Short mmCIF file of C-alpha atoms in Angstrom, two decimals:
data_model
loop_
_atom_site.label_atom_id
_atom_site.label_comp_id
_atom_site.label_asym_id
_atom_site.label_seq_id
_atom_site.Cartn_x
_atom_site.Cartn_y
_atom_site.Cartn_z
CA MET A 1 17.87 -36.85 -14.34
CA LYS A 2 20.21 -34.60 -12.46
CA LYS A 3 19.07 -31.45 -14.18
CA SER A 4 15.39 -32.25 -13.61
CA LEU A 5 15.93 -32.99 -9.94
CA LEU A 6 17.76 -29.74 -9.29
CA THR A 7 14.97 -27.84 -11.04
CA LEU A 8 12.38 -29.61 -8.90
CA LEU A 9 14.24 -28.61 -5.75
CA ALA A 10 14.66 -25.07 -6.85
CA VAL A 11 11.00 -24.61 -7.76
CA SER A 12 9.92 -26.14 -4.46
CA GLY A 13 11.88 -23.36 -2.55
CA LEU A 14 13.20 -26.03 -0.11
CA LEU A 15 17.02 -26.10 -0.69
CA ILE A 16 18.71 -29.29 0.50
CA SER A 17 22.45 -29.39 0.53
CA PRO A 18 24.77 -30.93 -0.21
CA ILE A 19 23.62 -32.69 -3.26
CA ALA A 20 26.32 -34.95 -4.51
CA SER A 21 24.35 -37.06 -7.10
CA PRO A 22 20.78 -37.92 -7.93
CA GLN A 23 21.08 -41.22 -5.96
CA GLN A 24 22.33 -39.35 -2.82
CA ALA A 25 19.60 -36.73 -3.20
CA ALA A 26 16.90 -39.47 -3.37
CA LEU A 27 18.26 -40.81 -0.15
CA ALA A 28 18.54 -37.49 1.61
CA GLN A 29 16.31 -36.69 4.46
CA ARG A 30 13.47 -34.36 3.46
CA VAL A 31 11.47 -31.76 5.28
CA VAL A 32 7.82 -31.42 4.09
CA ASP A 33 4.56 -29.67 5.00
CA VAL A 34 6.27 -26.58 6.19
CA SER A 35 4.38 -23.67 7.79
CA PRO A 36 4.42 -20.88 6.79
CA ASP A 37 4.49 -22.07 3.19
CA VAL A 38 7.53 -21.43 1.06
CA ASN A 39 7.64 -17.78 -0.19
CA SER A 40 4.23 -17.01 1.37
CA GLN A 41 3.34 -13.40 1.78
CA ASN A 42 1.59 -11.28 4.49
CA VAL A 43 2.36 -13.82 7.26
CA PRO A 44 1.27 -12.72 10.71
CA PRO A 45 4.20 -11.66 12.98
CA ASP A 46 3.23 -14.12 15.67
CA THR A 47 3.06 -17.12 13.41
CA SER A 48 4.49 -20.48 14.45
CA ILE A 49 7.05 -22.23 12.29
CA SER A 50 6.81 -25.99 11.76
CA GLY A 51 7.59 -28.94 9.45
CA GLN A 52 7.74 -32.61 9.19
CA PHE A 53 10.63 -34.89 8.64
CA ASP A 54 9.82 -37.36 5.86
CA THR A 55 11.40 -40.61 6.92
CA SER A 56 9.40 -42.93 4.69
CA ASN A 57 12.25 -43.94 2.58
CA THR A 58 15.23 -42.54 4.31
CA PRO A 59 17.19 -43.07 7.58
CA ALA A 60 15.79 -41.64 10.87
CA VAL A 61 16.77 -38.25 12.18
CA ASP A 62 19.48 -37.96 14.86
CA LEU A 63 17.42 -35.75 17.24
CA ASN A 64 20.61 -34.62 19.09
CA SER A 65 21.89 -33.05 15.83
CA VAL A 66 18.79 -30.98 14.99
CA ARG A 67 19.35 -27.14 14.94
CA ILE A 68 16.68 -24.74 14.19
CA LEU A 69 17.66 -21.19 13.05
CA VAL A 70 15.22 -18.35 12.40
CA ASN A 71 16.86 -15.33 10.80
CA GLY A 72 20.23 -16.69 11.92
CA GLN A 73 19.28 -17.09 15.55
CA ASP A 74 19.46 -20.55 17.03
CA VAL A 75 16.03 -21.27 18.59
CA THR A 76 16.43 -25.01 19.08
CA ASN A 77 16.16 -24.81 22.79
CA ARG A 78 12.73 -23.05 22.46
CA SER A 79 11.35 -25.48 19.91
CA THR A 80 9.63 -28.81 19.98
CA VAL A 81 11.54 -31.53 18.09
CA THR A 82 10.47 -35.27 17.55
CA ARG A 83 11.60 -37.81 15.14
CA ASN A 84 8.78 -36.73 12.74
CA PHE A 85 8.06 -33.15 13.56
CA PHE A 86 9.49 -29.81 14.58
CA SER A 87 7.75 -26.62 15.73
CA TYR A 88 8.76 -23.13 17.07
CA ARG A 89 6.60 -20.26 18.18
CA PRO A 90 8.43 -16.90 18.44
CA THR A 91 8.39 -15.25 21.98
CA GLN A 92 8.52 -11.91 20.17
CA PRO A 93 6.76 -10.85 16.88
CA LEU A 94 8.87 -11.49 13.89
CA PRO A 95 10.06 -8.32 12.14
CA PRO A 96 8.25 -7.16 9.02
CA GLY A 97 9.89 -8.30 5.74
CA GLN A 98 11.54 -11.56 4.72
CA SER A 99 12.26 -14.23 7.35
CA ARG A 100 14.40 -17.26 6.72
CA VAL A 101 14.22 -20.59 8.44
CA GLN A 102 17.18 -23.08 8.39
CA ILE A 103 17.02 -26.63 9.68
CA ASP A 104 20.38 -28.48 10.18
CA TYR A 105 20.52 -32.10 11.14
CA ARG A 106 22.19 -35.51 10.56
CA ASN A 107 20.50 -38.75 9.73
CA ALA A 108 21.18 -42.04 11.42
CA ASN A 109 23.87 -42.70 8.74
CA GLY A 110 25.77 -39.60 9.89
CA GLU A 111 24.97 -37.67 6.75
CA GLN A 112 24.67 -33.87 7.35
CA ARG A 113 21.71 -32.12 5.83
CA SER A 114 20.57 -28.47 5.72
CA VAL A 115 17.12 -27.26 4.59
CA ASN A 116 16.02 -23.75 4.38
CA TRP A 117 13.08 -21.63 3.10
CA ALA A 118 11.74 -18.03 3.44
CA PHE A 119 8.56 -16.21 3.81
CA THR A 120 7.47 -12.52 4.10
CA VAL A 121 5.99 -11.05 7.45
CA GLN A 122 3.36 -8.40 6.87
CA GLN A 123 3.93 -4.80 7.77
CA PRO A 124 2.55 -3.59 11.20
CA GLN A 125 -1.04 -2.53 11.11
CA ALA A 126 -3.41 -0.76 13.59
CA ALA A 127 -5.99 -2.89 15.12
CA VAL A 128 -9.45 -2.67 13.57
CA GLN A 129 -12.07 -1.40 15.98
CA VAL A 130 -15.74 -0.79 16.03
CA SER A 131 -16.52 2.28 18.23
CA SER A 132 -20.38 2.10 17.85
CA VAL A 133 -23.21 0.57 16.00
CA THR A 134 -26.56 2.40 15.78
CA HIS A 135 -29.77 2.16 13.77
CA ASN A 136 -32.98 4.00 13.21
CA ALA A 137 -35.32 1.35 14.63
CA ALA A 138 -34.47 1.92 18.26
CA SER A 139 -37.62 3.74 19.36
CA ASN A 140 -40.44 2.60 17.03
CA PRO A 141 -41.09 -0.45 14.85
CA LEU A 142 -40.48 -0.01 11.17
CA GLY A 143 -43.18 -0.94 8.69
CA PRO A 144 -43.51 -1.34 4.93
CA GLY A 145 -42.38 1.64 2.92
CA THR A 146 -39.72 2.69 5.50
CA THR A 147 -35.90 2.34 5.27
CA PHE A 148 -33.97 0.57 7.95
CA LEU A 149 -30.54 2.25 8.25
CA ALA A 150 -27.62 1.09 10.44
CA THR A 151 -24.37 3.03 10.93
CA ILE A 152 -21.03 1.62 11.99
CA ASN A 153 -18.38 3.95 13.35
CA GLY A 154 -14.82 2.46 13.36
CA THR A 155 -11.50 2.08 11.63
CA PRO A 156 -11.40 3.83 8.28
CA GLY A 157 -10.52 1.83 5.18
CA SER A 158 -12.22 -1.34 6.11
CA GLN A 159 -14.68 -3.76 4.50
CA ALA A 160 -17.93 -3.38 6.34
CA ALA A 161 -21.19 -5.29 6.72
CA VAL A 162 -24.21 -5.19 9.06
CA LEU A 163 -25.40 -8.69 10.30
CA LEU A 164 -29.10 -8.67 11.14
CA ILE A 165 -29.78 -11.59 13.54
CA GLN A 166 -33.44 -12.32 12.98
CA ASP A 167 -34.40 -15.21 15.36
CA GLY A 168 -31.24 -16.03 17.24
CA ARG A 169 -30.25 -18.41 14.35
CA THR A 170 -30.88 -16.72 10.92
CA VAL A 171 -28.35 -14.06 9.82
CA ARG A 172 -29.17 -11.50 7.14
CA GLU A 173 -26.07 -9.78 5.81
CA LEU A 174 -26.29 -6.18 4.54
CA GLN A 175 -23.33 -4.66 2.85
CA ALA A 176 -22.18 -1.33 4.13
CA GLN A 177 -20.52 1.64 2.39
CA GLU A 178 -18.00 3.97 3.82
CA VAL A 179 -19.77 7.32 3.36
CA SER A 180 -17.08 9.26 5.11
CA SER A 181 -13.86 8.39 6.95
CA GLY A 182 -14.69 5.58 9.44
CA VAL A 183 -18.50 5.92 8.96
CA TYR A 184 -20.19 2.99 7.26
CA VAL A 185 -23.88 2.85 6.30
CA ALA A 186 -26.09 -0.15 5.34
CA THR A 187 -29.81 0.25 4.32
CA LEU A 188 -32.80 -2.03 3.77
CA ASN A 189 -36.07 -1.09 2.22
CA ILE A 190 -38.79 -2.78 4.50
CA GLN A 191 -41.32 -4.86 2.70
CA SER A 192 -44.72 -6.11 3.90
CA SER A 193 -43.22 -9.60 4.27
CA ASP A 194 -40.48 -8.36 6.70
CA ARG A 195 -41.27 -9.31 10.33
CA LEU A 196 -38.78 -9.19 13.06
CA ASN A 197 -39.15 -9.18 16.90
CA GLU A 198 -36.12 -7.99 18.93
CA GLY A 199 -33.61 -8.46 16.15
CA ILE A 200 -29.98 -7.97 16.93
CA VAL A 201 -27.74 -5.62 14.89
CA VAL A 202 -24.05 -6.48 14.55
CA GLY A 203 -21.55 -4.41 12.78
CA ARG A 204 -18.50 -6.22 11.21
CA LEU A 205 -15.34 -4.55 9.95
CA ARG A 206 -12.50 -6.46 8.14
CA ARG A 207 -9.10 -5.33 7.04
CA GLN A 208 -6.52 -7.58 5.67
CA ASN A 209 -6.51 -10.65 8.09
CA GLN A 210 -8.30 -8.76 10.98
CA THR A 211 -11.99 -8.89 11.75
CA THR A 212 -13.80 -7.26 14.57
CA PHE A 213 -17.56 -7.01 15.58
CA GLY A 214 -19.74 -4.66 17.63
CA ALA A 215 -23.37 -4.80 18.44
CA ALA A 216 -26.05 -2.12 18.72
CA SER A 217 -27.35 -1.73 22.24
CA GLN A 218 -31.07 -1.73 21.29
CA PRO A 219 -33.05 -4.34 19.36
CA VAL A 220 -34.81 -3.83 15.96
CA VAL A 221 -38.55 -4.50 15.38
CA PHE A 222 -40.08 -4.88 11.87
CA ASN A 223 -43.91 -4.85 12.05
CA PRO A 224 -46.03 -5.18 8.89
CA ASN A 225 -48.73 -3.16 10.63
CA ALA A 226 -46.47 -0.26 11.41
CA GLY A 227 -46.19 2.77 9.09
CA GLY A 228 -44.61 6.10 8.64
CA THR A 229 -41.21 7.42 7.82
CA ALA A 230 -38.35 6.37 10.00
CA VAL A 231 -35.72 8.87 11.20
CA VAL A 232 -32.33 7.93 9.94
CA PRO A 233 -29.34 8.47 12.22
CA ASP A 234 -26.69 11.04 11.28
CA SER A 235 -22.96 10.05 10.61
CA SER A 236 -22.24 10.06 14.32
CA GLY A 237 -24.86 7.39 14.97
CA SER A 238 -27.31 9.48 17.04
CA THR A 239 -30.95 9.27 15.95
CA GLY A 240 -32.27 12.52 17.27
CA ASN A 241 -35.55 13.09 19.09
CA THR A 242 -37.98 13.71 16.37
CA GLY A 243 -40.36 11.27 14.76
CA GLY A 244 -42.05 10.14 11.52
CA ASN A 245 -45.07 11.18 9.63
CA THR A 246 -47.59 8.72 10.92
CA GLY A 247 -49.69 11.39 12.50
CA GLY A 248 -49.96 13.28 15.73
CA ASN A 249 -49.89 10.10 17.94
CA THR A 250 -46.56 8.88 16.64
CA GLY A 251 -44.56 11.62 14.95
CA SER A 252 -43.12 14.75 16.36
CA GLY A 253 -40.38 14.36 19.09
CA ASN A 254 -39.38 18.22 19.56
CA THR A 255 -42.01 19.37 17.17
CA GLY A 256 -44.80 17.85 19.19
CA GLY A 257 -47.77 15.72 18.34
CA ASN A 258 -49.97 18.67 17.61
CA THR A 259 -48.10 19.47 14.44
CA GLY A 260 -49.24 16.29 12.81
CA GLY A 261 -47.51 13.50 10.95
CA ASN A 262 -45.95 15.12 7.88
CA THR A 263 -44.71 18.24 9.72
CA GLY A 264 -43.26 16.09 12.47
CA GLY A 265 -41.55 13.92 9.83
CA ASN A 266 -39.97 16.88 8.04
CA THR A 267 -38.70 18.41 11.24
CA GLY A 268 -37.51 15.08 12.48
CA SER A 269 -35.53 14.67 9.28
CA THR A 270 -33.14 17.48 10.34
CA THR A 271 -31.22 14.91 12.49
CA GLN A 272 -30.75 12.68 9.43
CA GLN A 273 -27.49 12.79 7.65
CA LEU A 274 -27.57 15.23 4.73
CA GLN A 275 -24.39 14.11 3.04
CA PRO A 276 -25.52 11.45 0.40
CA SER A 277 -24.62 7.83 0.76
CA PHE A 278 -24.89 5.28 -2.10
CA THR A 279 -26.61 2.12 -1.23
CA SER A 280 -26.61 0.49 -4.67
CA HIS A 281 -22.87 0.54 -5.08
CA ARG A 282 -19.75 0.55 -2.84
CA ASN A 283 -16.54 2.44 -3.46
CA GLY A 284 -14.26 0.37 -5.69
CA GLY A 285 -17.05 -1.84 -6.97
CA GLU A 286 -17.79 -2.95 -10.59
CA VAL A 287 -20.57 -2.31 -12.97
CA SER A 288 -21.77 -4.37 -15.92
CA GLY A 289 -23.24 -3.65 -19.32
CA SER A 290 -23.95 -0.20 -20.76
CA GLY A 291 -25.23 2.09 -18.15
CA PHE A 292 -26.20 1.54 -14.49
CA THR A 293 -28.51 2.74 -11.79
CA LEU A 294 -27.43 4.67 -8.72
CA VAL A 295 -29.52 4.52 -5.65
CA GLY A 296 -28.66 6.57 -2.57
CA GLN A 297 -29.87 7.99 0.76
CA THR A 298 -30.05 11.59 2.15
CA ARG A 299 -32.57 13.58 4.06
CA PRO A 300 -36.22 13.48 2.89
CA ASN A 301 -36.97 16.00 0.11
CA ALA A 302 -33.34 17.05 -0.24
CA THR A 303 -32.04 18.06 -3.63
CA VAL A 304 -29.10 15.96 -4.74
CA ASP A 305 -26.64 17.05 -7.41
CA VAL A 306 -25.11 14.04 -9.08
CA ARG A 307 -22.18 14.12 -11.45
CA VAL A 308 -20.74 11.10 -13.17
CA THR A 309 -17.60 11.07 -15.29
CA SER A 310 -15.69 8.33 -17.06
CA ARG A 311 -12.11 7.75 -18.23
CA VAL A 312 -10.38 4.90 -20.05
CA SER A 313 -6.93 3.63 -19.25
CA VAL A 314 -4.78 1.61 -21.64
CA LEU A 315 -1.90 -0.26 -20.13
CA GLY A 316 -2.25 1.88 -17.07
CA VAL A 317 -1.88 5.16 -19.02
CA VAL A 318 -4.92 7.45 -19.30
CA ASN A 319 -4.93 8.51 -22.93
CA LEU A 320 -8.45 8.42 -24.28
CA GLY A 321 -9.75 11.45 -22.25
CA GLY A 322 -12.68 11.86 -19.92
CA GLN A 323 -16.38 12.10 -20.53
CA THR A 324 -19.14 13.41 -18.50
CA LEU A 325 -21.98 10.93 -18.54
CA LEU A 326 -24.35 12.57 -16.07
CA ASP A 327 -24.71 15.99 -14.44
CA GLU A 328 -28.28 16.11 -12.94
CA GLU A 329 -30.13 17.29 -9.80
CA VAL A 330 -32.70 14.86 -8.36
CA THR A 331 -35.06 15.22 -5.40
CA ALA A 332 -35.05 12.55 -2.70
CA ASP A 333 -38.45 11.05 -1.63
CA ARG A 334 -40.03 11.30 1.80
CA ASN A 335 -37.76 8.52 2.94
CA GLY A 336 -34.67 10.26 1.73
CA ARG A 337 -34.16 7.79 -1.06
CA PHE A 338 -33.01 9.05 -4.51
CA GLU A 339 -32.23 7.33 -7.81
CA VAL A 340 -30.54 8.28 -11.05
CA GLU A 341 -29.97 6.39 -14.34
CA VAL A 342 -26.42 6.81 -15.56
CA PRO A 343 -26.03 6.20 -19.40
CA GLY A 344 -23.09 4.25 -20.63
CA PRO A 345 -20.10 5.73 -22.35
CA ARG A 346 -19.87 5.68 -26.13
CA ILE A 347 -17.66 2.57 -25.80
CA PRO A 348 -18.02 0.68 -22.45
CA VAL A 349 -14.33 -0.65 -22.45
CA PRO A 350 -13.53 -3.08 -19.63
CA GLY A 351 -11.51 -1.20 -17.09
CA THR A 352 -13.30 2.08 -17.71
CA ARG A 353 -13.24 4.06 -14.38
CA TYR A 354 -16.38 5.98 -13.25
CA THR A 355 -16.06 8.73 -10.77
CA VAL A 356 -19.45 9.47 -9.00
CA ARG A 357 -19.73 12.71 -7.03
CA ALA A 358 -22.84 13.78 -5.23
CA ALA A 359 -23.84 16.67 -2.78
CA ALA A 360 -27.17 17.43 -1.24
CA SER A 361 -28.87 20.61 -0.18
CA LEU A 362 -31.95 21.40 1.89
CA ASN A 363 -33.16 24.63 3.50
CA ASN A 364 -30.00 26.66 2.69
CA GLU A 365 -27.78 23.85 4.04
CA THR A 366 -25.36 22.08 1.67
CA SER A 367 -23.56 18.79 2.55
CA ARG A 368 -20.06 17.71 1.93
CA PRO A 369 -19.68 15.93 -1.28
CA THR A 370 -19.62 12.12 -1.39
CA GLU A 371 -17.30 10.54 -4.03
CA ILE A 372 -16.93 6.85 -5.03
CA THR A 373 -15.14 5.09 -7.86
CA LEU A 374 -16.56 2.25 -9.98
CA THR A 375 -14.96 0.13 -12.64
CA GLN A 376 -16.46 -1.44 -15.82
CA ASP A 377 -16.08 -5.24 -15.69
#
């Protein structure tokens, strides 16, 4: 009986002392429902500390005897204490690393008790920020066959998504990929069924327990009767001045309506980001089965050199060598979309890591390479 009780107290993380016998331990005042939880990790530095006195089968607490210590400092005078509850909110952020809480008190029978537990405060982190949200449907409606592209500029190393608010209530979420440091891109191929009047584009960035939002300043319009090739923003979020290939009336910008639709579309594409981005997969994602399809975005008619290699790790040690699965050039279509089929390795072992590297070139200009890593599930 005594051994099992001691084990239970040790496992719970709440140490109650002294413990003279199982009978005395059963009668001892208990502290339950503590926050933060026992041994919890990544606790925010401004967290509040609280718990409840369980008096269901034990004598009441002598309130005048309660002392609350956080990291050895007596904070009782800055805490809220009742017969059933105590709470303390730090006036200064808790230091990173382990914090320890100790509650000393007597019950109505004069028995002295002490309860303590620990948790770990997360390391300081920079605030996640969204500096801008832009898209390529700011000037003209997008129609079937075009690609909607939204760009978020913000804190690098975040999880990103674009929220397309369609009618003030319905939210369509598009996953975004970090194509370069702090630049996230999400795309959507417009279908004939897509219709949207004055849609709102919101960018969302998440990192650890932080989430922040930013909205584009101009609305989005999807019109099934619209046509042409939309101009895609570059990595800085600017859309440029040139237009699509819908003909002299709608495409040109700097080139001018007299040049015509296709010429205007090609000239307008110079403002589009040449560096490839992958819209089918995100960095750190997983692939299933043997082989997978990569879909990406670049400037219209650009040539994209795609190279995919694989390597297998066993117990964290790379010892089975690498294998080049694909080394191919592909030409993007008039919307800047490209697609390649990647064959599977000889043995698609779970945990196999795929390194995808792509660079685009057009008119004697070559982009910086884009590299992502995928894992076999």
